[in-house]
Amino acid sequence: MVKDWRIIAYEKKYALSTVSFWRESKEAAIGQKEIHSMTEHIYFLNHMLTKQFQVDLAVLNETPIGMIAYNEGEINQLYVHLAHQGVGIGGALLEHAKAYSCGRLKLYTFEVNKKAQQFYEGKGFKKIAFNSDNEEGLPAIEYEWIRCLSRGSEG
């Protein structure tokens, strides 16, 4: 497959299209409708998430098809458009965050999201805790990735 998409820094002009695929992907992954309105979700992206995290997009012909929100130690959000899953976009966004990290990243995913668990575990993340302290009220798994320096590769 030819990679015809690229990773760019998030800009507010992409808010509506980003939140649209984000909501669809999340709803498909957890089987639960988004609890916030579209307006609230866009506000969260533009005024809260971007203040605490670097947000980057995978874009195809200037259309967002993937997004990741991360900092040196945490991935807060990672979603890929349903029509573009399974072709390496999520993995590329994850590697992008790993390269920026301090060598250790944590993230949460919902227990019902078996596809995400398989994805993260395949990318070297290990389960470290369980909780359900989230607004969806769903059990979640905390994962951690630590760069493996002894092998010279990203574990």
mmCIF file of N, CA, C and O in Angstrom, residues 109-149:
data_model
loop_
_atom_site.group_PDB
_atom_site.id
_atom_site.type_symbol
_atom_site.label_atom_id
_atom_site.label_comp_id
_atom_site.label_asym_id
_atom_site.label_seq_id
_atom_site.Cartn_x
_atom_site.Cartn_y
_atom_site.Cartn_z
ATOM 1 N N THR A 109 -7.701 2.353 27.985
ATOM 2 C CA THR A 109 -8.688 1.927 26.998
ATOM 3 C C THR A 109 -9.790 1.174 27.741
ATOM 4 O O THR A 109 -9.568 0.652 28.831
ATOM 5 N N PHE A 110 -10.955 1.156 27.159
ATOM 6 C CA PHE A 110 -12.079 0.490 27.792
ATOM 7 C C PHE A 110 -11.956 -1.020 27.670
ATOM 8 O O PHE A 110 -11.502 -1.537 26.648
ATOM 9 N N GLU A 111 -12.393 -1.733 28.700
ATOM 10 C CA GLU A 111 -12.359 -3.204 28.678
ATOM 11 C C GLU A 111 -13.153 -3.780 27.513
ATOM 12 O O GLU A 111 -12.780 -4.809 26.960
ATOM 13 N N VAL A 112 -14.231 -3.119 27.124
ATOM 14 C CA VAL A 112 -15.049 -3.634 26.019
ATOM 15 C C VAL A 112 -14.355 -3.482 24.665
ATOM 16 O O VAL A 112 -14.740 -4.122 23.698
ATOM 17 N N ASN A 113 -13.340 -2.667 24.605
ATOM 18 C CA ASN A 113 -12.653 -2.394 23.339
ATOM 19 C C ASN A 113 -11.501 -3.383 23.130
ATOM 20 O O ASN A 113 -10.327 -3.051 23.267
ATOM 21 N N LYS A 114 -11.870 -4.602 22.781
ATOM 22 C CA LYS A 114 -10.880 -5.676 22.593
ATOM 23 C C LYS A 114 -9.915 -5.366 21.451
ATOM 24 O O LYS A 114 -8.738 -5.725 21.501
ATOM 25 N N LYS A 115 -10.397 -4.695 20.420
ATOM 26 C CA LYS A 115 -9.556 -4.336 19.279
ATOM 27 C C LYS A 115 -8.421 -3.401 19.721
ATOM 28 O O LYS A 115 -7.267 -3.584 19.322
ATOM 29 N N ALA A 116 -8.737 -2.430 20.571
ATOM 30 C CA ALA A 116 -7.707 -1.512 21.075
ATOM 31 C C ALA A 116 -6.715 -2.246 21.964
ATOM 32 O O ALA A 116 -5.505 -2.006 21.891
ATOM 33 N N GLN A 117 -7.216 -3.150 22.793
ATOM 34 C CA GLN A 117 -6.315 -3.917 23.663
ATOM 35 C C GLN A 117 -5.318 -4.710 22.828
ATOM 36 O O GLN A 117 -4.114 -4.703 23.102
ATOM 37 N N GLN A 118 -5.802 -5.369 21.806
ATOM 38 C CA GLN A 118 -4.931 -6.153 20.927
ATOM 39 C C GLN A 118 -3.922 -5.241 20.224
ATOM 40 O O GLN A 118 -2.742 -5.571 20.117
ATOM 41 N N PHE A 119 -4.379 -4.100 19.777
ATOM 42 C CA PHE A 119 -3.516 -3.125 19.108
ATOM 43 C C PHE A 119 -2.390 -2.671 20.040
ATOM 44 O O PHE A 119 -1.208 -2.748 19.690
ATOM 45 N N TYR A 120 -2.742 -2.195 21.241
ATOM 46 C CA TYR A 120 -1.731 -1.679 22.170
ATOM 47 C C TYR A 120 -0.772 -2.769 22.642
ATOM 48 O O TYR A 120 0.436 -2.539 22.723
ATOM 49 N N GLU A 121 -1.301 -3.927 22.933
ATOM 50 C CA GLU A 121 -0.425 -5.021 23.376
ATOM 51 C C GLU A 121 0.530 -5.428 22.255
ATOM 52 O O GLU A 121 1.687 -5.752 22.506
ATOM 53 N N GLY A 122 0.083 -5.351 21.016
ATOM 54 C CA GLY A 122 0.940 -5.641 19.881
ATOM 55 C C GLY A 122 2.009 -4.583 19.645
ATOM 56 O O GLY A 122 2.996 -4.823 18.953
ATOM 57 N N LYS A 123 1.815 -3.413 20.238
ATOM 58 C CA LYS A 123 2.769 -2.313 20.111
ATOM 59 C C LYS A 123 3.638 -2.160 21.358
ATOM 60 O O LYS A 123 4.302 -1.148 21.545
ATOM 61 N N GLY A 124 3.649 -3.191 22.226
ATOM 62 C CA GLY A 124 4.547 -3.197 23.373
ATOM 63 C C GLY A 124 3.987 -2.649 24.668
ATOM 64 O O GLY A 124 4.715 -2.521 25.650
ATOM 65 N N PHE A 125 2.710 -2.333 24.722
ATOM 66 C CA PHE A 125 2.103 -1.834 25.953
ATOM 67 C C PHE A 125 1.711 -3.010 26.841
ATOM 68 O O PHE A 125 1.277 -4.057 26.354
ATOM 69 N N LYS A 126 1.855 -2.823 28.151
ATOM 70 C CA LYS A 126 1.519 -3.841 29.144
ATOM 71 C C LYS A 126 0.413 -3.320 30.056
ATOM 72 O O LYS A 126 0.425 -2.151 30.459
ATOM 73 N N LYS A 127 -0.499 -4.216 30.427
ATOM 74 C CA LYS A 127 -1.555 -3.855 31.382
ATOM 75 C C LYS A 127 -0.917 -3.626 32.745
ATOM 76 O O LYS A 127 -0.120 -4.439 33.202
ATOM 77 N N ILE A 128 -1.297 -2.508 33.393
ATOM 78 C CA ILE A 128 -0.744 -2.251 34.730
ATOM 79 C C ILE A 128 -1.807 -2.005 35.789
ATOM 80 O O ILE A 128 -1.527 -2.106 36.973
ATOM 81 N N ALA A 129 -3.041 -1.687 35.380
ATOM 82 C CA ALA A 129 -4.089 -1.423 36.376
ATOM 83 C C ALA A 129 -5.461 -1.477 35.711
ATOM 84 O O ALA A 129 -5.573 -1.436 34.483
ATOM 85 N N PHE A 130 -6.490 -1.559 36.553
ATOM 86 C CA PHE A 130 -7.869 -1.556 36.092
ATOM 87 C C PHE A 130 -8.633 -0.527 36.909
ATOM 88 O O PHE A 130 -8.369 -0.362 38.100
ATOM 89 N N ASN A 131 -9.581 0.167 36.285
ATOM 90 C CA ASN A 131 -10.450 1.092 37.019
ATOM 91 C C ASN A 131 -11.671 1.410 36.179
ATOM 92 O O ASN A 131 -11.786 0.968 35.048
ATOM 93 N N SER A 132 -12.562 2.183 36.727
ATOM 94 C CA SER A 132 -13.726 2.639 35.962
ATOM 95 C C SER A 132 -14.040 4.084 36.316
ATOM 96 O O SER A 132 -15.186 4.502 36.333
ATOM 97 N N ASP A 133 -12.997 4.854 36.561
ATOM 98 C CA ASP A 133 -13.145 6.262 36.898
ATOM 99 C C ASP A 133 -13.124 7.089 35.614
ATOM 100 O O ASP A 133 -12.145 7.726 35.273
ATOM 101 N N ASN A 134 -14.226 7.017 34.867
ATOM 102 C CA ASN A 134 -14.348 7.788 33.639
ATOM 103 C C ASN A 134 -15.806 8.191 33.466
ATOM 104 O O ASN A 134 -16.692 7.627 34.096
ATOM 105 N N GLU A 135 -16.050 9.185 32.634
ATOM 106 C CA GLU A 135 -17.416 9.689 32.504
ATOM 107 C C GLU A 135 -18.367 8.701 31.844
ATOM 108 O O GLU A 135 -19.568 8.787 32.032
ATOM 109 N N GLU A 136 -17.840 7.755 31.108
ATOM 110 C CA GLU A 136 -18.683 6.731 30.505
ATOM 111 C C GLU A 136 -19.123 5.676 31.519
ATOM 112 O O GLU A 136 -20.057 4.924 31.259
ATOM 113 N N GLY A 137 -18.429 5.596 32.656
ATOM 114 C CA GLY A 137 -18.760 4.622 33.690
ATOM 115 C C GLY A 137 -18.435 3.194 33.285
ATOM 116 O O GLY A 137 -19.013 2.249 33.817
ATOM 117 N N LEU A 138 -17.507 3.035 32.360
ATOM 118 C CA LEU A 138 -17.131 1.701 31.882
ATOM 119 C C LEU A 138 -15.804 1.257 32.489
ATOM 120 O O LEU A 138 -14.903 2.073 32.675
ATOM 121 N N PRO A 139 -15.662 -0.026 32.771
ATOM 122 C CA PRO A 139 -14.364 -0.522 33.240
ATOM 123 C C PRO A 139 -13.279 -0.217 32.204
ATOM 124 O O PRO A 139 -13.510 -0.342 30.995
ATOM 125 N N ALA A 140 -12.126 0.199 32.690
ATOM 126 C CA ALA A 140 -11.021 0.565 31.805
ATOM 127 C C ALA A 140 -9.735 -0.121 32.256
ATOM 128 O O ALA A 140 -9.596 -0.522 33.406
ATOM 129 N N ILE A 141 -8.824 -0.233 31.321
ATOM 130 C CA ILE A 141 -7.514 -0.832 31.573
ATOM 131 C C ILE A 141 -6.461 0.251 31.374
ATOM 132 O O ILE A 141 -6.485 0.970 30.371
ATOM 133 N N GLU A 142 -5.554 0.361 32.328
ATOM 134 C CA GLU A 142 -4.422 1.275 32.170
ATOM 135 C C GLU A 142 -3.249 0.481 31.589
ATOM 136 O O GLU A 142 -2.922 -0.601 32.073
ATOM 137 N N TYR A 143 -2.661 1.031 30.561
ATOM 138 C CA TYR A 143 -1.511 0.417 29.895
ATOM 139 C C TYR A 143 -0.286 1.305 30.053
ATOM 140 O O TYR A 143 -0.403 2.524 30.209
ATOM 141 N N GLU A 144 0.879 0.654 29.965
ATOM 142 C CA GLU A 144 2.136 1.401 30.006
ATOM 143 C C GLU A 144 3.107 0.809 28.989
ATOM 144 O O GLU A 144 3.183 -0.404 28.821
ATOM 145 N N TRP A 145 3.822 1.684 28.329
ATOM 146 C CA TRP A 145 4.892 1.296 27.420
ATOM 147 C C TRP A 145 6.183 1.926 27.940
ATOM 148 O O TRP A 145 6.184 3.091 28.330
ATOM 149 N N ILE A 146 7.238 1.141 27.982
ATOM 150 C CA ILE A 146 8.553 1.636 28.394
ATOM 151 C C ILE A 146 9.547 1.280 27.292
ATOM 152 O O ILE A 146 9.622 0.119 26.877
ATOM 153 N N ARG A 147 10.266 2.294 26.836
ATOM 154 C CA ARG A 147 11.281 2.054 25.800
ATOM 155 C C ARG A 147 12.305 1.085 26.337
ATOM 156 O O ARG A 147 12.816 1.229 27.436
ATOM 157 N N CYS A 148 12.609 0.088 25.568
ATOM 158 C CA CYS A 148 13.572 -0.939 25.984
ATOM 159 C C CYS A 148 14.932 -0.574 25.404
ATOM 160 O O CYS A 148 15.215 -0.839 24.237
ATOM 161 N N LEU A 149 15.772 0.030 26.211
ATOM 162 C CA LEU A 149 17.085 0.471 25.745
ATOM 163 C C LEU A 149 18.063 -0.681 25.585
ATOM 164 O O LEU A 149 18.965 -0.626 24.756
#
